[in-house]
Each structure stands twice: as structure tokens, then as C-alpha cells.
XYZ file of C-alpha atoms in Angstrom:
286
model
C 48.712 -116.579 63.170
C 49.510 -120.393 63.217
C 47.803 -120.691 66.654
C 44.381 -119.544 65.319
C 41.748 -122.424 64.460
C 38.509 -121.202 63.147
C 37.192 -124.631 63.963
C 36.833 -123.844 67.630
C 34.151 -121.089 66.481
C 32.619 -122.550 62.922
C 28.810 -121.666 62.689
C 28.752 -119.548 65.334
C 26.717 -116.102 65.299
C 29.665 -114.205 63.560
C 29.587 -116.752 60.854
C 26.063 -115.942 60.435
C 26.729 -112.684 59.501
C 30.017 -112.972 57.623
C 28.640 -115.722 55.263
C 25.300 -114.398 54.537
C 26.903 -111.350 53.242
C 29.057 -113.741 51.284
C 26.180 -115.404 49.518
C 24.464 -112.525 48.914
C 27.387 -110.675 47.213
C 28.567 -113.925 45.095
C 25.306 -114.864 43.813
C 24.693 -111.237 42.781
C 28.416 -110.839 41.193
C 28.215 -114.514 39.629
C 24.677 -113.009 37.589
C 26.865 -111.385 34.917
C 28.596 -113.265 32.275
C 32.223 -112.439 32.387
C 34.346 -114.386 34.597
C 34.867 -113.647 38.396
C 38.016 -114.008 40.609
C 37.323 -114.659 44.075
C 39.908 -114.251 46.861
C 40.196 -115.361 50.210
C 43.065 -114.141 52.136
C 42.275 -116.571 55.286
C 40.373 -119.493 54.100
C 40.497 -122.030 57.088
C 39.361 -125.681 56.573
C 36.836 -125.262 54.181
C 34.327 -127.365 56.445
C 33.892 -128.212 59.808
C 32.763 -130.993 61.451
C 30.123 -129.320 64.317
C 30.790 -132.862 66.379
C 34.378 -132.798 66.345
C 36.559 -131.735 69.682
C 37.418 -128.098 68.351
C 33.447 -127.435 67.689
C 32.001 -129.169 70.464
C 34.539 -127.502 73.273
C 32.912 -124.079 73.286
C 29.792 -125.278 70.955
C 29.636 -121.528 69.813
C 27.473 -123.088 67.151
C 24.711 -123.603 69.550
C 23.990 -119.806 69.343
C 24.530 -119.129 66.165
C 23.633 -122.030 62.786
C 21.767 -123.933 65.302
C 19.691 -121.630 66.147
C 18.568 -121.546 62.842
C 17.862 -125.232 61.737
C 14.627 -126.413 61.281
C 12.323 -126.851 64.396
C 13.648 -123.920 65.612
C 12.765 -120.335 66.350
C 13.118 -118.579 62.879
C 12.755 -121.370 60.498
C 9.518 -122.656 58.751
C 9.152 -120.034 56.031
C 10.135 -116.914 58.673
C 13.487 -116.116 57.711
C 14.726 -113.179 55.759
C 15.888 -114.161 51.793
C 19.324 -113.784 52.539
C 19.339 -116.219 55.465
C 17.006 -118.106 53.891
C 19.573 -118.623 50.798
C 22.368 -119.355 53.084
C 20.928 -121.533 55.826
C 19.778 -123.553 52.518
C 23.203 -123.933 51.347
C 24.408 -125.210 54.960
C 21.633 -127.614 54.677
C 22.926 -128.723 51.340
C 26.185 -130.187 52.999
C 24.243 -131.847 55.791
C 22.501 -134.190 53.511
C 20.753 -136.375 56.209
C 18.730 -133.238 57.859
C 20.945 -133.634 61.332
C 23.466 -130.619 61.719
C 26.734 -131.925 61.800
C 28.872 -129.845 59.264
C 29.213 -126.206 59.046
C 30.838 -125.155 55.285
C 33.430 -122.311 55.514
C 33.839 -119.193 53.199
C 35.625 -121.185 50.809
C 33.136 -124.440 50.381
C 29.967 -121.874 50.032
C 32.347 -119.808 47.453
C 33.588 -123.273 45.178
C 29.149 -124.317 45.409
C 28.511 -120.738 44.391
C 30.954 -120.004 41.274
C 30.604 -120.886 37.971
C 32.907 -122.986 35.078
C 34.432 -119.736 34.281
C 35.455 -118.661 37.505
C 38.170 -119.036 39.472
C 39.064 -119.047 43.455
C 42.578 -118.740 45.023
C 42.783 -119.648 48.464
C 45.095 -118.806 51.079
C 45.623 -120.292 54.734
C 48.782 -120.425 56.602
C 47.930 -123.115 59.153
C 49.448 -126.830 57.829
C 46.722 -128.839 59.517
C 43.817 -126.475 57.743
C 45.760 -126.175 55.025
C 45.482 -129.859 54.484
C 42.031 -130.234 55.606
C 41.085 -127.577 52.943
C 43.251 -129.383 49.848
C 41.105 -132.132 50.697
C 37.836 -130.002 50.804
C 38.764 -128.729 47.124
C 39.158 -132.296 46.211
C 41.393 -131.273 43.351
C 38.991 -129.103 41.419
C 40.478 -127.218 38.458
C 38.473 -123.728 38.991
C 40.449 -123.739 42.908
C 44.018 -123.091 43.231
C 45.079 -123.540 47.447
C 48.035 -122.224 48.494
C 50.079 -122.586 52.110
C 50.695 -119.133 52.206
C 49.804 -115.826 53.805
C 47.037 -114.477 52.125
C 48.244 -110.611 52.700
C 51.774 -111.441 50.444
C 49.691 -113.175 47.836
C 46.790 -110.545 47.160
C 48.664 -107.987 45.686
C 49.916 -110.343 42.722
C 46.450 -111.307 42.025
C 45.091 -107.883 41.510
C 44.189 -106.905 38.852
C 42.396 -109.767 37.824
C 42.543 -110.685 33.990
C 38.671 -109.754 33.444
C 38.558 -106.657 35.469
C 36.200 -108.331 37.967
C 37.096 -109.416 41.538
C 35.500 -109.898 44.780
C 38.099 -110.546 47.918
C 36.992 -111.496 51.109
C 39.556 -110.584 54.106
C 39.265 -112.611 57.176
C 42.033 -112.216 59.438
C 42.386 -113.922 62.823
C 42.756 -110.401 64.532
C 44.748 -111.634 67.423
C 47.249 -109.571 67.587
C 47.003 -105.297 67.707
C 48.725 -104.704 64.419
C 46.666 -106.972 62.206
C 44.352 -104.375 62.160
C 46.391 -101.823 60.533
C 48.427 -104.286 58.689
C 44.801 -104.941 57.190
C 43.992 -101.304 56.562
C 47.318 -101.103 54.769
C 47.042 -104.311 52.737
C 43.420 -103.342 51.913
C 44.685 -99.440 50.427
C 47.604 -101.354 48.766
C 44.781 -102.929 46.633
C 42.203 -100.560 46.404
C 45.315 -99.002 44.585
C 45.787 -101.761 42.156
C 41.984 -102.843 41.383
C 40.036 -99.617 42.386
C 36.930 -101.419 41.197
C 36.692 -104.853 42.946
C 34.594 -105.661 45.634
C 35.970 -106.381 49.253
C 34.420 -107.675 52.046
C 36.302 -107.438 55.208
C 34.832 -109.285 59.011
C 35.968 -107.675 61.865
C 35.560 -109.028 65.472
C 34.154 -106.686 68.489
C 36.209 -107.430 71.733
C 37.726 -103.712 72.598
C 35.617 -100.748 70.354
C 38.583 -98.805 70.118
C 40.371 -100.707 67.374
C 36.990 -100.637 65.148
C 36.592 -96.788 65.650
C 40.061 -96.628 64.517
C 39.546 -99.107 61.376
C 36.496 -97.131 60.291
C 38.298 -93.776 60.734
C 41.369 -95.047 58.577
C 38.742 -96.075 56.121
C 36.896 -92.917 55.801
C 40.380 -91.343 55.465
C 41.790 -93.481 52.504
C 40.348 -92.096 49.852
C 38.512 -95.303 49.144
C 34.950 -94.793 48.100
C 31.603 -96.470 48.479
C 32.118 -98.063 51.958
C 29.219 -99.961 53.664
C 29.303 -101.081 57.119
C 26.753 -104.350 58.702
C 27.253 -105.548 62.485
C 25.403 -107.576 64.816
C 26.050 -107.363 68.627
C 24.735 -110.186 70.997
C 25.241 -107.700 73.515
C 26.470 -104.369 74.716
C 30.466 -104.033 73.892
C 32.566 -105.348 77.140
C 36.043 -106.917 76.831
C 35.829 -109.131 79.718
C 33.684 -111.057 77.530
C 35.683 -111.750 74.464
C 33.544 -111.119 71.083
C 30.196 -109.540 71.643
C 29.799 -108.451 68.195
C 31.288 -108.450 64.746
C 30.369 -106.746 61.426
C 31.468 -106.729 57.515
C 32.917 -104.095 55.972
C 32.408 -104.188 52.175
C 33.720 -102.006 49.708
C 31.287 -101.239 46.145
C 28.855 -103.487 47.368
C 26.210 -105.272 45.146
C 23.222 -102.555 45.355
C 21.033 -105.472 46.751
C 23.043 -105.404 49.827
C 21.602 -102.694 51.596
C 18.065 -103.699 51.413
C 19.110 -107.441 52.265
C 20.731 -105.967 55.471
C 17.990 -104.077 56.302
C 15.818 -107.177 56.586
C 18.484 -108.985 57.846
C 19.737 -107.317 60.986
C 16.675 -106.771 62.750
C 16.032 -110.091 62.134
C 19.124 -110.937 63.547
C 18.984 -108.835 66.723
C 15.553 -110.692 67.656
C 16.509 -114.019 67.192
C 20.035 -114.307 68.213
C 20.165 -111.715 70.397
C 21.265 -112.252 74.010
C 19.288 -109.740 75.658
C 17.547 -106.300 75.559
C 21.118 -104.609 75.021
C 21.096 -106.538 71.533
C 21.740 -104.306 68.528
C 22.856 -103.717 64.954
C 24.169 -101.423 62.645
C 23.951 -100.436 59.496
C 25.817 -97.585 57.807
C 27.368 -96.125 54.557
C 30.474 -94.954 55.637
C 31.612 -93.484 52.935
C 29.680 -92.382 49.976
C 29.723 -94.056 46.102
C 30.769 -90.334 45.015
């Protein structure tokens, strides 16, 4: 959707979740030597600036990457490893200790891989679009395309070296990009049965994620883990309360990362006492 600007919501608590899952999963893929592809069907800007007009209208930062800066609750040596890792990498781009950029899936990704991998990036949006070319500043490993992610993934699957991870991130604001998703997502389980996606998903109605997961478990698709985070109880009057990952043959690390993770989560971001997390293997490896 051209209207959608993920700038409005950079580093907020969703981020949180989606991008330490990221980290976690590239650094573990990235360990072996062969080369990796890495796909992302939505990429946005690439970075955001946390003192621009889009942040600073709804600062949905301010409960989410803020929270976990230094001088504040969580920090000095308390974090989990996997938050630890990525609020380390955040800090990386903010070179003068003040928070004032927040780095999208695609800036941690290009930090992350290696020589001999490669990163295809999709977003639709001409402003982003633009914003992320610039982001990439030309680098030979990154190919950025103005295109819908969705048309492009199937042509990029199977990847040359048998080894892929694809992160999904659609701007869910309209009922049929969740089963468009499902559909795209089967399409290229189809293709490349062994990559690795990762797929964020917003709460705002519960219905349309009890229907994702059931389409999931009824795919076919094996070896389906589920992590989400809730601020609060679900309650559509109040937009996003919660969002998760879904990721398909996760790194084995995963599990245990979210286990320390989420709790973690719940008690520091948390809104209040209806807080909670989940954590579930929706469908078995075999």
C-alpha cells in the first residue's frame, strides 16, 4: 500500500520484536560458509530519523528502542543476548550515544551479511524507495528494486546456493493482505521448501491471526514457530496491542533466545498486568 510509512512507527515495541528475531536468525545463518540470499519483500527506508516529523508525531519509539537505551530500565548488563546483540547494533548507527536513528530490516541485514552474500530489496513507496537507494549507498552485495515485493519473490526462489532466508513484512492494512500473504508464502514454500521465512504480523482484531495460524497449520508446511509480545490484552479500539513473528525452519537457537527474550519483554515493555507473550511450535519439524 503506497499510503503506508513505516516511519511513523520505526523503533517502536513491534520493531523490538521483529528485528531481534532478525539478528538472531542472520547471524546464526551467516555462521556457515556458503553464500546466503536474503529477501525482504517490504523493506521501507532503511533508516529512520527518530527526530523527524513522521517519528516524532506518535513517538511510538518512546515505548519501544527507547526504552531500552542506556540509563534506562533494562540496560547496564541486564538484557537478554539477543537484545543485547541488537540494541548494540542500533547503537552502532547512533555514533554520538544520543538516540536519534532507528536502522530498518534492511540496514541491520546489509551490517550483518557477508562479501558473499547478497540482499534484494523490495519497497513500493517512491519516497522510501529513494530514501532506501540512498541508505544502500550503491553497494554491490544490495540490489533495490521499486517494486512489489510479493511479484518479485517467486523469481528469486530458489536461490543459486540452496540457502535463503526471506523476511515478509507487509503493511497489513487491508483484509486480504493476509491471505494474499498466506498464498504468496505456500507459493514459495513450494519452490524453496528449505529456506527460512520470517513473517511479522500486527495484533489489532485476533480473528485474522487465528485464521493465519490455522491456514498455516493446514499447508502442509513444516517446522513452524510462533513469538508474540502483547503490551496489553487484545482490543481493536486500540489499534496494535501486540504483534509476533512467524518463522518457518528456524535457526535451533531461536527457541531458547525467545524463551529469555519474551519474559523479558513482557516486564519491561509491558503496559500493565494484562501484558503477555507467546511462544509456540505450531507445527512440528516432522
Amino acid at each position: 500500500m503506497l499510503s503506508y510509512r513505516h516511519g511513523f512507527h520505526a523503533g517502536n515495541f513491534a520493531d523490538v520484536l521483529k528485528h531481534t528475531v532478525l539478528v538472531h536468525t542472520l547471524e546464526y545463518m551467516t555462521q556457515k560458509d556458503k553464500p546466503l540470499r536474503i529477501i525482504d519483500t517490504h523493506a521501507g527506508a532503511g533508516v529512520y530519523k527518530l527526530n523527524g516529523p513522521q517519528a516524532q508525531k506518535n513517538r511510538e519509539f518512546d515505548n519501544g528502542i527507547s526504552r531500552l537505551w542506556p540509563g534506562e530500565q533494562g540496560m547496564d548488563g541486564q538484557q537478554p543476548g539477543a537484545i543485547a546483540r541488537f540494541t548494540e547494533l542500533v547503537r552502532k548507527v547512533n555514533e554520538g550515544g544520543a538516540l536519534q536513528l532507528y536502522p530498518g530490516s534492511p540496514l541491520l541485514a546489509q551490517t550483518l551479511m557477508r562479501p558473499i552474500d547478497r540482499l534484494f530489496l523490495h519497497e513500493l513507496h517512491p519516497a522510501d524507495f529513494q530514501f532506501l537507494r540512498d541508505c544502500m549507498r550503491n553497494d554491490k552485495r544490495v540490489r533495490v528494486e521499486n517494486e512489489d515485493g510479493f511479484a518479485a519473490l517467486q523469481a528469486l526462489l530458489p536461490p543459486p546456493d540452496r540457502r535463503a532466508l526471506v523476511l515478509i513484512d507487509p503493511s497489513y492494512e487491508v483484509k486480504s493482505d493476509y491471505q494474499h500473504l498466506i498464498k504468496q508464502l505456500v507459493q514459495a514454500h513450494k519452490r524453496f521448501a528449505t529456506g527460512t521465512y520470517a513473517i511479522w504480523y500486527p495484533v489489532v482484531l485476533r480473528q485474522r491471526i487465528d485464521e493465519m495460524e490455522l491456514a498455516l497449520k493446514k499447508s502442509g508446511i513444516k517446522n513452524i514457530q510462533l513469538m508474540e509480545f502483547g503490551l496489553q490484552q487484545d482490543n481493536p479500539e486500540y489499534g496494535m496491542t501486540a504483534s509476533g513473528m512467524i518463522v518457518i525452519n528456524p535457526p535451533w537457537t531461536l527457541w531458547a533466545a525467545m524463551e529469555e527474550t519474551l519474559p523479558w519483554l513482557v516486564d519491561t515493555l509491558g503496559a500493565d498486568d494484562t501484558s503477555f507473550y507467546r511462544l509456540e511450535q505450531l507445527v512440528p519439524e516432522k
